[in-house]
């Protein structure tokens, strides 16, 4: 009887590991997809348009062409804003999937939902702006900063709560801070100038590429979480 009970518990434990690994893989796929679209958007601006730029009145570095913060005055560069918008929607899904992989109670789900909605608002703003070829009504400062504050606070909380369950997942949340407004400013003023070799008066080249890289790294962290959680005998916090 005892052996039977132990066997059943092992099967249940294995089932839990499979579910956890499955959600981690889903999160990894969504985040890697998001990062890829963000990379493509950044390459369109900093490679395609920059190399073929012929306008004498304005530089491709001008804030007029920023697609991370779409606000009047704004001019769309190809499909940069559309790619970025879809990328943020995938990122929102990745946050939800990552939370399902390590959820301890309803609070984790609530935090992830709030963060996902905030990223979803940013993504919808970029997509709508791309479709209209003009900034959407979500461009106003209060509607930009509130999601930013929610994203930062929520990601920090999720990282702290998931640390004991999966350190790789916790790291993924920390890396996703690179996609928030503070992360964007950090990339523009500190990281991108190191890559470009100078600080632009407007947007330093490769700023959005740095942000995209943090999303890709977050996806890689979720792959590690999925791989670790799939090994029998491994502790949850090893994932």
PDB file of N, CA and C in Angstrom, residues 149-224:
ATOM      1  N   UNK A 149       5.165  52.395 -14.981  1.00  0.00           N
ATOM      2  CA  UNK A 149       5.302  52.151 -13.545  1.00  0.00           C
ATOM      3  C   UNK A 149       4.753  50.778 -13.171  1.00  0.00           C
ATOM      4  N   UNK A 150       3.640  50.403 -13.798  1.00  0.00           N
ATOM      5  CA  UNK A 150       3.044  49.085 -13.541  1.00  0.00           C
ATOM      6  C   UNK A 150       3.987  47.975 -13.993  1.00  0.00           C
ATOM      7  N   UNK A 151       4.581  48.153 -15.162  1.00  0.00           N
ATOM      8  CA  UNK A 151       5.504  47.141 -15.693  1.00  0.00           C
ATOM      9  C   UNK A 151       6.702  46.940 -14.770  1.00  0.00           C
ATOM     10  N   UNK A 152       7.313  48.034 -14.343  1.00  0.00           N
ATOM     11  CA  UNK A 152       8.495  47.931 -13.483  1.00  0.00           C
ATOM     12  C   UNK A 152       8.136  47.298 -12.141  1.00  0.00           C
ATOM     13  N   UNK A 153       7.100  47.824 -11.487  1.00  0.00           N
ATOM     14  CA  UNK A 153       6.701  47.287 -10.186  1.00  0.00           C
ATOM     15  C   UNK A 153       6.277  45.834 -10.263  1.00  0.00           C
ATOM     16  N   UNK A 154       5.502  45.498 -11.294  1.00  0.00           N
ATOM     17  CA  UNK A 154       5.024  44.127 -11.444  1.00  0.00           C
ATOM     18  C   UNK A 154       6.135  43.141 -11.739  1.00  0.00           C
ATOM     19  N   UNK A 155       7.060  43.511 -12.623  1.00  0.00           N
ATOM     20  CA  UNK A 155       8.166  42.611 -12.964  1.00  0.00           C
ATOM     21  C   UNK A 155       9.084  42.378 -11.771  1.00  0.00           C
ATOM     22  N   UNK A 156       9.344  43.425 -10.997  1.00  0.00           N
ATOM     23  CA  UNK A 156      10.178  43.267  -9.803  1.00  0.00           C
ATOM     24  C   UNK A 156       9.498  42.330  -8.808  1.00  0.00           C
ATOM     25  N   UNK A 157       8.189  42.502  -8.626  1.00  0.00           N
ATOM     26  CA  UNK A 157       7.446  41.638  -7.707  1.00  0.00           C
ATOM     27  C   UNK A 157       7.447  40.191  -8.190  1.00  0.00           C
ATOM     28  N   UNK A 158       7.234  39.978  -9.479  1.00  0.00           N
ATOM     29  CA  UNK A 158       7.231  38.622 -10.031  1.00  0.00           C
ATOM     30  C   UNK A 158       8.609  37.977  -9.915  1.00  0.00           C
ATOM     31  N   UNK A 159       9.657  38.764 -10.138  1.00  0.00           N
ATOM     32  CA  UNK A 159      11.021  38.236 -10.016  1.00  0.00           C
ATOM     33  C   UNK A 159      11.297  37.788  -8.590  1.00  0.00           C
ATOM     34  N   UNK A 160      10.864  38.588  -7.625  1.00  0.00           N
ATOM     35  CA  UNK A 160      11.088  38.252  -6.220  1.00  0.00           C
ATOM     36  C   UNK A 160      10.291  37.014  -5.814  1.00  0.00           C
ATOM     37  N   UNK A 161       9.052  36.921  -6.274  1.00  0.00           N
ATOM     38  CA  UNK A 161       8.191  35.807  -5.881  1.00  0.00           C
ATOM     39  C   UNK A 161       8.596  34.495  -6.548  1.00  0.00           C
ATOM     40  N   UNK A 162       9.185  34.559  -7.726  1.00  0.00           N
ATOM     41  CA  UNK A 162       9.550  33.325  -8.437  1.00  0.00           C
ATOM     42  C   UNK A 162      10.965  32.850  -8.115  1.00  0.00           C
ATOM     43  N   UNK A 163      11.728  33.617  -7.349  1.00  0.00           N
ATOM     44  CA  UNK A 163      13.130  33.283  -7.077  1.00  0.00           C
ATOM     45  C   UNK A 163      13.286  31.906  -6.440  1.00  0.00           C
ATOM     46  N   UNK A 164      12.445  31.583  -5.469  1.00  0.00           N
ATOM     47  CA  UNK A 164      12.563  30.293  -4.783  1.00  0.00           C
ATOM     48  C   UNK A 164      12.069  29.139  -5.641  1.00  0.00           C
ATOM     49  N   UNK A 165      11.215  29.434  -6.592  1.00  0.00           N
ATOM     50  CA  UNK A 165      10.655  28.380  -7.440  1.00  0.00           C
ATOM     51  C   UNK A 165      11.542  28.115  -8.646  1.00  0.00           C
ATOM     52  N   UNK A 166      11.969  29.168  -9.318  1.00  0.00           N
ATOM     53  CA  UNK A 166      12.795  29.029 -10.520  1.00  0.00           C
ATOM     54  C   UNK A 166      13.644  30.278 -10.691  1.00  0.00           C
ATOM     55  N   UNK A 167      14.929  30.130 -10.451  1.00  0.00           N
ATOM     56  CA  UNK A 167      15.819  31.283 -10.563  1.00  0.00           C
ATOM     57  C   UNK A 167      15.950  31.764 -12.006  1.00  0.00           C
ATOM     58  N   UNK A 168      15.862  30.837 -12.948  1.00  0.00           N
ATOM     59  CA  UNK A 168      15.938  31.223 -14.359  1.00  0.00           C
ATOM     60  C   UNK A 168      14.736  32.079 -14.749  1.00  0.00           C
ATOM     61  N   UNK A 169      13.550  31.706 -14.236  1.00  0.00           N
ATOM     62  CA  UNK A 169      12.354  32.500 -14.507  1.00  0.00           C
ATOM     63  C   UNK A 169      12.463  33.874 -13.859  1.00  0.00           C
ATOM     64  N   UNK A 170      12.987  33.898 -12.641  1.00  0.00           N
ATOM     65  CA  UNK A 170      13.208  35.170 -11.954  1.00  0.00           C
ATOM     66  C   UNK A 170      14.143  36.067 -12.768  1.00  0.00           C
ATOM     67  N   UNK A 171      15.198  35.472 -13.321  1.00  0.00           N
ATOM     68  CA  UNK A 171      16.133  36.227 -14.156  1.00  0.00           C
ATOM     69  C   UNK A 171      15.440  36.762 -15.406  1.00  0.00           C
ATOM     70  N   UNK A 172      14.536  35.965 -15.973  1.00  0.00           N
ATOM     71  CA  UNK A 172      13.801  36.402 -17.169  1.00  0.00           C
ATOM     72  C   UNK A 172      12.993  37.665 -16.875  1.00  0.00           C
ATOM     73  N   UNK A 173      12.331  37.687 -15.716  1.00  0.00           N
ATOM     74  CA  UNK A 173      11.569  38.883 -15.339  1.00  0.00           C
ATOM     75  C   UNK A 173      12.485  40.105 -15.212  1.00  0.00           C
ATOM     76  N   UNK A 174      13.653  39.905 -14.609  1.00  0.00           N
ATOM     77  CA  UNK A 174      14.601  41.012 -14.455  1.00  0.00           C
ATOM     78  C   UNK A 174      15.052  41.526 -15.826  1.00  0.00           C
ATOM     79  N   UNK A 175      15.332  40.608 -16.737  1.00  0.00           N
ATOM     80  CA  UNK A 175      15.765  41.000 -18.077  1.00  0.00           C
ATOM     81  C   UNK A 175      14.677  41.771 -18.820  1.00  0.00           C
ATOM     82  N   UNK A 176      13.422  41.423 -18.561  1.00  0.00           N
ATOM     83  CA  UNK A 176      12.319  42.114 -19.233  1.00  0.00           C
ATOM     84  C   UNK A 176      12.184  43.566 -18.790  1.00  0.00           C
ATOM     85  N   UNK A 177      12.843  43.932 -17.699  1.00  0.00           N
ATOM     86  CA  UNK A 177      12.865  45.339 -17.295  1.00  0.00           C
ATOM     87  C   UNK A 177      13.517  46.196 -18.382  1.00  0.00           C
ATOM     88  N   UNK A 178      14.345  45.566 -19.210  1.00  0.00           N
ATOM     89  CA  UNK A 178      14.974  46.285 -20.313  1.00  0.00           C
ATOM     90  C   UNK A 178      13.972  46.797 -21.324  1.00  0.00           C
ATOM     91  N   UNK A 179      12.778  46.207 -21.362  1.00  0.00           N
ATOM     92  CA  UNK A 179      11.751  46.633 -22.296  1.00  0.00           C
ATOM     93  C   UNK A 179      10.810  47.687 -21.746  1.00  0.00           C
ATOM     94  N   UNK A 180      11.036  48.099 -20.497  1.00  0.00           N
ATOM     95  CA  UNK A 180      10.209  49.145 -19.900  1.00  0.00           C
ATOM     96  C   UNK A 180      10.767  50.523 -20.254  1.00  0.00           C
ATOM     97  N   UNK A 181      10.032  51.566 -19.927  1.00  0.00           N
ATOM     98  CA  UNK A 181      10.490  52.920 -20.241  1.00  0.00           C
ATOM     99  C   UNK A 181      11.814  53.261 -19.547  1.00  0.00           C
ATOM    100  N   UNK A 182      11.981  52.930 -18.248  1.00  0.00           N
ATOM    101  CA  UNK A 182      13.294  53.158 -17.628  1.00  0.00           C
ATOM    102  C   UNK A 182      14.398  52.366 -18.321  1.00  0.00           C
ATOM    103  N   UNK A 183      14.080  51.153 -18.756  1.00  0.00           N
ATOM    104  CA  UNK A 183      15.065  50.345 -19.477  1.00  0.00           C
ATOM    105  C   UNK A 183      15.445  50.979 -20.801  1.00  0.00           C
ATOM    106  N   UNK A 184      14.463  51.566 -21.467  1.00  0.00           N
ATOM    107  CA  UNK A 184      14.712  52.264 -22.734  1.00  0.00           C
ATOM    108  C   UNK A 184      15.654  53.445 -22.526  1.00  0.00           C
ATOM    109  N   UNK A 185      15.397  54.224 -21.488  1.00  0.00           N
ATOM    110  CA  UNK A 185      16.244  55.381 -21.200  1.00  0.00           C
ATOM    111  C   UNK A 185      17.660  54.945 -20.822  1.00  0.00           C
ATOM    112  N   UNK A 186      17.761  53.854 -20.072  1.00  0.00           N
ATOM    113  CA  UNK A 186      19.074  53.315 -19.691  1.00  0.00           C
ATOM    114  C   UNK A 186      19.843  52.885 -20.934  1.00  0.00           C
ATOM    115  N   UNK A 187      19.140  52.217 -21.853  1.00  0.00           N
ATOM    116  CA  UNK A 187      19.784  51.762 -23.089  1.00  0.00           C
ATOM    117  C   UNK A 187      20.217  52.944 -23.948  1.00  0.00           C
ATOM    118  N   UNK A 188      19.377  53.968 -24.032  1.00  0.00           N
ATOM    119  CA  UNK A 188      19.657  55.105 -24.908  1.00  0.00           C
ATOM    120  C   UNK A 188      20.823  55.958 -24.408  1.00  0.00           C
ATOM    121  N   UNK A 189      20.912  56.127 -23.089  1.00  0.00           N
ATOM    122  CA  UNK A 189      21.933  57.035 -22.557  1.00  0.00           C
ATOM    123  C   UNK A 189      23.217  56.344 -22.096  1.00  0.00           C
ATOM    124  N   UNK A 190      23.171  55.033 -21.845  1.00  0.00           N
ATOM    125  CA  UNK A 190      24.356  54.353 -21.327  1.00  0.00           C
ATOM    126  C   UNK A 190      24.879  53.222 -22.217  1.00  0.00           C
ATOM    127  N   UNK A 191      23.997  52.335 -22.663  1.00  0.00           N
ATOM    128  CA  UNK A 191      24.455  51.154 -23.406  1.00  0.00           C
ATOM    129  C   UNK A 191      24.683  51.460 -24.883  1.00  0.00           C
ATOM    130  N   UNK A 192      23.682  52.044 -25.541  1.00  0.00           N
ATOM    131  CA  UNK A 192      23.798  52.332 -26.978  1.00  0.00           C
ATOM    132  C   UNK A 192      24.991  53.224 -27.318  1.00  0.00           C
ATOM    133  N   UNK A 193      25.294  54.266 -26.538  1.00  0.00           N
ATOM    134  CA  UNK A 193      26.468  55.090 -26.860  1.00  0.00           C
ATOM    135  C   UNK A 193      27.773  54.300 -26.834  1.00  0.00           C
ATOM    136  N   UNK A 194      27.840  53.292 -25.967  1.00  0.00           N
ATOM    137  CA  UNK A 194      29.032  52.443 -25.918  1.00  0.00           C
ATOM    138  C   UNK A 194      29.175  51.645 -27.206  1.00  0.00           C
ATOM    139  N   UNK A 195      28.041  51.181 -27.739  1.00  0.00           N
ATOM    140  CA  UNK A 195      28.054  50.400 -28.978  1.00  0.00           C
ATOM    141  C   UNK A 195      28.325  51.300 -30.183  1.00  0.00           C
ATOM    142  N   UNK A 196      27.625  52.432 -30.234  1.00  0.00           N
ATOM    143  CA  UNK A 196      27.755  53.342 -31.383  1.00  0.00           C
ATOM    144  C   UNK A 196      29.055  54.133 -31.360  1.00  0.00           C
ATOM    145  N   UNK A 197      29.607  54.322 -30.182  1.00  0.00           N
ATOM    146  CA  UNK A 197      30.841  55.094 -30.065  1.00  0.00           C
ATOM    147  C   UNK A 197      30.619  56.579 -29.862  1.00  0.00           C
ATOM    148  N   UNK A 198      29.346  56.983 -29.730  1.00  0.00           N
ATOM    149  CA  UNK A 198      29.037  58.391 -29.473  1.00  0.00           C
ATOM    150  C   UNK A 198      27.624  58.513 -28.922  1.00  0.00           C
ATOM    151  N   UNK A 199      27.332  59.655 -28.326  1.00  0.00           N
ATOM    152  CA  UNK A 199      26.001  59.948 -27.798  1.00  0.00           C
ATOM    153  C   UNK A 199      25.283  60.897 -28.748  1.00  0.00           C
ATOM    154  N   UNK A 200      24.166  60.455 -29.286  1.00  0.00           N
ATOM    155  CA  UNK A 200      23.401  61.293 -30.204  1.00  0.00           C
ATOM    156  C   UNK A 200      22.633  62.361 -29.437  1.00  0.00           C
ATOM    157  N   UNK A 201      22.381  63.491 -30.112  1.00  0.00           N
ATOM    158  CA  UNK A 201      21.546  64.536 -29.520  1.00  0.00           C
ATOM    159  C   UNK A 201      20.083  64.086 -29.501  1.00  0.00           C
ATOM    160  N   UNK A 202      19.762  63.093 -30.318  1.00  0.00           N
ATOM    161  CA  UNK A 202      18.405  62.554 -30.353  1.00  0.00           C
ATOM    162  C   UNK A 202      18.437  61.106 -29.860  1.00  0.00           C
ATOM    163  N   UNK A 203      18.144  60.152 -30.745  1.00  0.00           N
ATOM    164  CA  UNK A 203      18.186  58.739 -30.362  1.00  0.00           C
ATOM    165  C   UNK A 203      19.475  58.112 -30.871  1.00  0.00           C
ATOM    166  N   UNK A 204      20.285  57.608 -29.962  1.00  0.00           N
ATOM    167  CA  UNK A 204      21.549  56.986 -30.344  1.00  0.00           C
ATOM    168  C   UNK A 204      21.275  55.685 -31.089  1.00  0.00           C
ATOM    169  N   UNK A 205      21.959  55.446 -32.213  1.00  0.00           N
ATOM    170  CA  UNK A 205      21.763  54.198 -32.954  1.00  0.00           C
ATOM    171  C   UNK A 205      21.899  52.968 -32.064  1.00  0.00           C
ATOM    172  N   UNK A 206      21.083  51.979 -32.355  1.00  0.00           N
ATOM    173  CA  UNK A 206      21.061  50.673 -31.697  1.00  0.00           C
ATOM    174  C   UNK A 206      20.372  50.683 -30.334  1.00  0.00           C
ATOM    175  N   UNK A 207      19.744  51.797 -29.974  1.00  0.00           N
ATOM    176  CA  UNK A 207      19.016  51.835 -28.698  1.00  0.00           C
ATOM    177  C   UNK A 207      17.957  50.741 -28.634  1.00  0.00           C
ATOM    178  N   UNK A 208      17.126  50.661 -29.678  1.00  0.00           N
ATOM    179  CA  UNK A 208      16.056  49.656 -29.681  1.00  0.00           C
ATOM    180  C   UNK A 208      16.606  48.240 -29.807  1.00  0.00           C
ATOM    181  N   UNK A 209      17.788  48.107 -30.404  1.00  0.00           N
ATOM    182  CA  UNK A 209      18.410  46.787 -30.527  1.00  0.00           C
ATOM    183  C   UNK A 209      18.816  46.258 -29.164  1.00  0.00           C
ATOM    184  N   UNK A 210      19.283  47.141 -28.308  1.00  0.00           N
ATOM    185  CA  UNK A 210      19.648  46.752 -26.941  1.00  0.00           C
ATOM    186  C   UNK A 210      18.420  46.231 -26.202  1.00  0.00           C
ATOM    187  N   UNK A 211      17.300  46.935 -26.362  1.00  0.00           N
ATOM    188  CA  UNK A 211      16.055  46.511 -25.721  1.00  0.00           C
ATOM    189  C   UNK A 211      15.626  45.146 -26.246  1.00  0.00           C
ATOM    190  N   UNK A 212      15.724  44.972 -27.555  1.00  0.00           N
ATOM    191  CA  UNK A 212      15.362  43.689 -28.165  1.00  0.00           C
ATOM    192  C   UNK A 212      16.223  42.561 -27.617  1.00  0.00           C
ATOM    193  N   UNK A 213      17.497  42.848 -27.398  1.00  0.00           N
ATOM    194  CA  UNK A 213      18.420  41.831 -26.886  1.00  0.00           C
ATOM    195  C   UNK A 213      18.013  41.358 -25.498  1.00  0.00           C
ATOM    196  N   UNK A 214      17.514  42.270 -24.665  1.00  0.00           N
ATOM    197  CA  UNK A 214      17.101  41.858 -23.320  1.00  0.00           C
ATOM    198  C   UNK A 214      15.901  40.915 -23.384  1.00  0.00           C
ATOM    199  N   UNK A 215      15.019  41.133 -24.357  1.00  0.00           N
ATOM    200  CA  UNK A 215      13.869  40.243 -24.521  1.00  0.00           C
ATOM    201  C   UNK A 215      14.314  38.869 -25.005  1.00  0.00           C
ATOM    202  N   UNK A 216      15.257  38.839 -25.940  1.00  0.00           N
ATOM    203  CA  UNK A 216      15.798  37.564 -26.422  1.00  0.00           C
ATOM    204  C   UNK A 216      16.461  36.803 -25.278  1.00  0.00           C
ATOM    205  N   UNK A 217      17.219  37.504 -24.456  1.00  0.00           N
ATOM    206  CA  UNK A 217      17.882  36.865 -23.319  1.00  0.00           C
ATOM    207  C   UNK A 217      16.862  36.342 -22.311  1.00  0.00           C
ATOM    208  N   UNK A 218      15.753  37.061 -22.145  1.00  0.00           N
ATOM    209  CA  UNK A 218      14.689  36.586 -21.260  1.00  0.00           C
ATOM    210  C   UNK A 218      14.095  35.286 -21.796  1.00  0.00           C
ATOM    211  N   UNK A 219      13.925  35.216 -23.113  1.00  0.00           N
ATOM    212  CA  UNK A 219      13.445  33.979 -23.725  1.00  0.00           C
ATOM    213  C   UNK A 219      14.413  32.836 -23.519  1.00  0.00           C
ATOM    214  N   UNK A 220      15.710  33.121 -23.626  1.00  0.00           N
ATOM    215  CA  UNK A 220      16.729  32.096 -23.393  1.00  0.00           C
ATOM    216  C   UNK A 220      16.689  31.617 -21.949  1.00  0.00           C
ATOM    217  N   UNK A 221      16.450  32.534 -21.021  1.00  0.00           N
ATOM    218  CA  UNK A 221      16.352  32.159 -19.608  1.00  0.00           C
ATOM    219  C   UNK A 221      15.174  31.218 -19.378  1.00  0.00           C
ATOM    220  N   UNK A 222      14.077  31.452 -20.089  1.00  0.00           N
ATOM    221  CA  UNK A 222      12.918  30.565 -19.947  1.00  0.00           C
ATOM    222  C   UNK A 222      13.189  29.194 -20.556  1.00  0.00           C
ATOM    223  N   UNK A 223      14.038  29.125 -21.578  1.00  0.00           N
ATOM    224  CA  UNK A 223      14.449  27.816 -22.098  1.00  0.00           C
ATOM    225  C   UNK A 223      15.232  27.051 -21.041  1.00  0.00           C
ATOM    226  N   UNK A 224      16.095  27.755 -20.334  1.00  0.00           N
ATOM    227  CA  UNK A 224      16.855  27.133 -19.245  1.00  0.00           C
ATOM    228  C   UNK A 224      15.899  26.645 -18.164  1.00  0.00           C
TER     229      UNK A 224
END
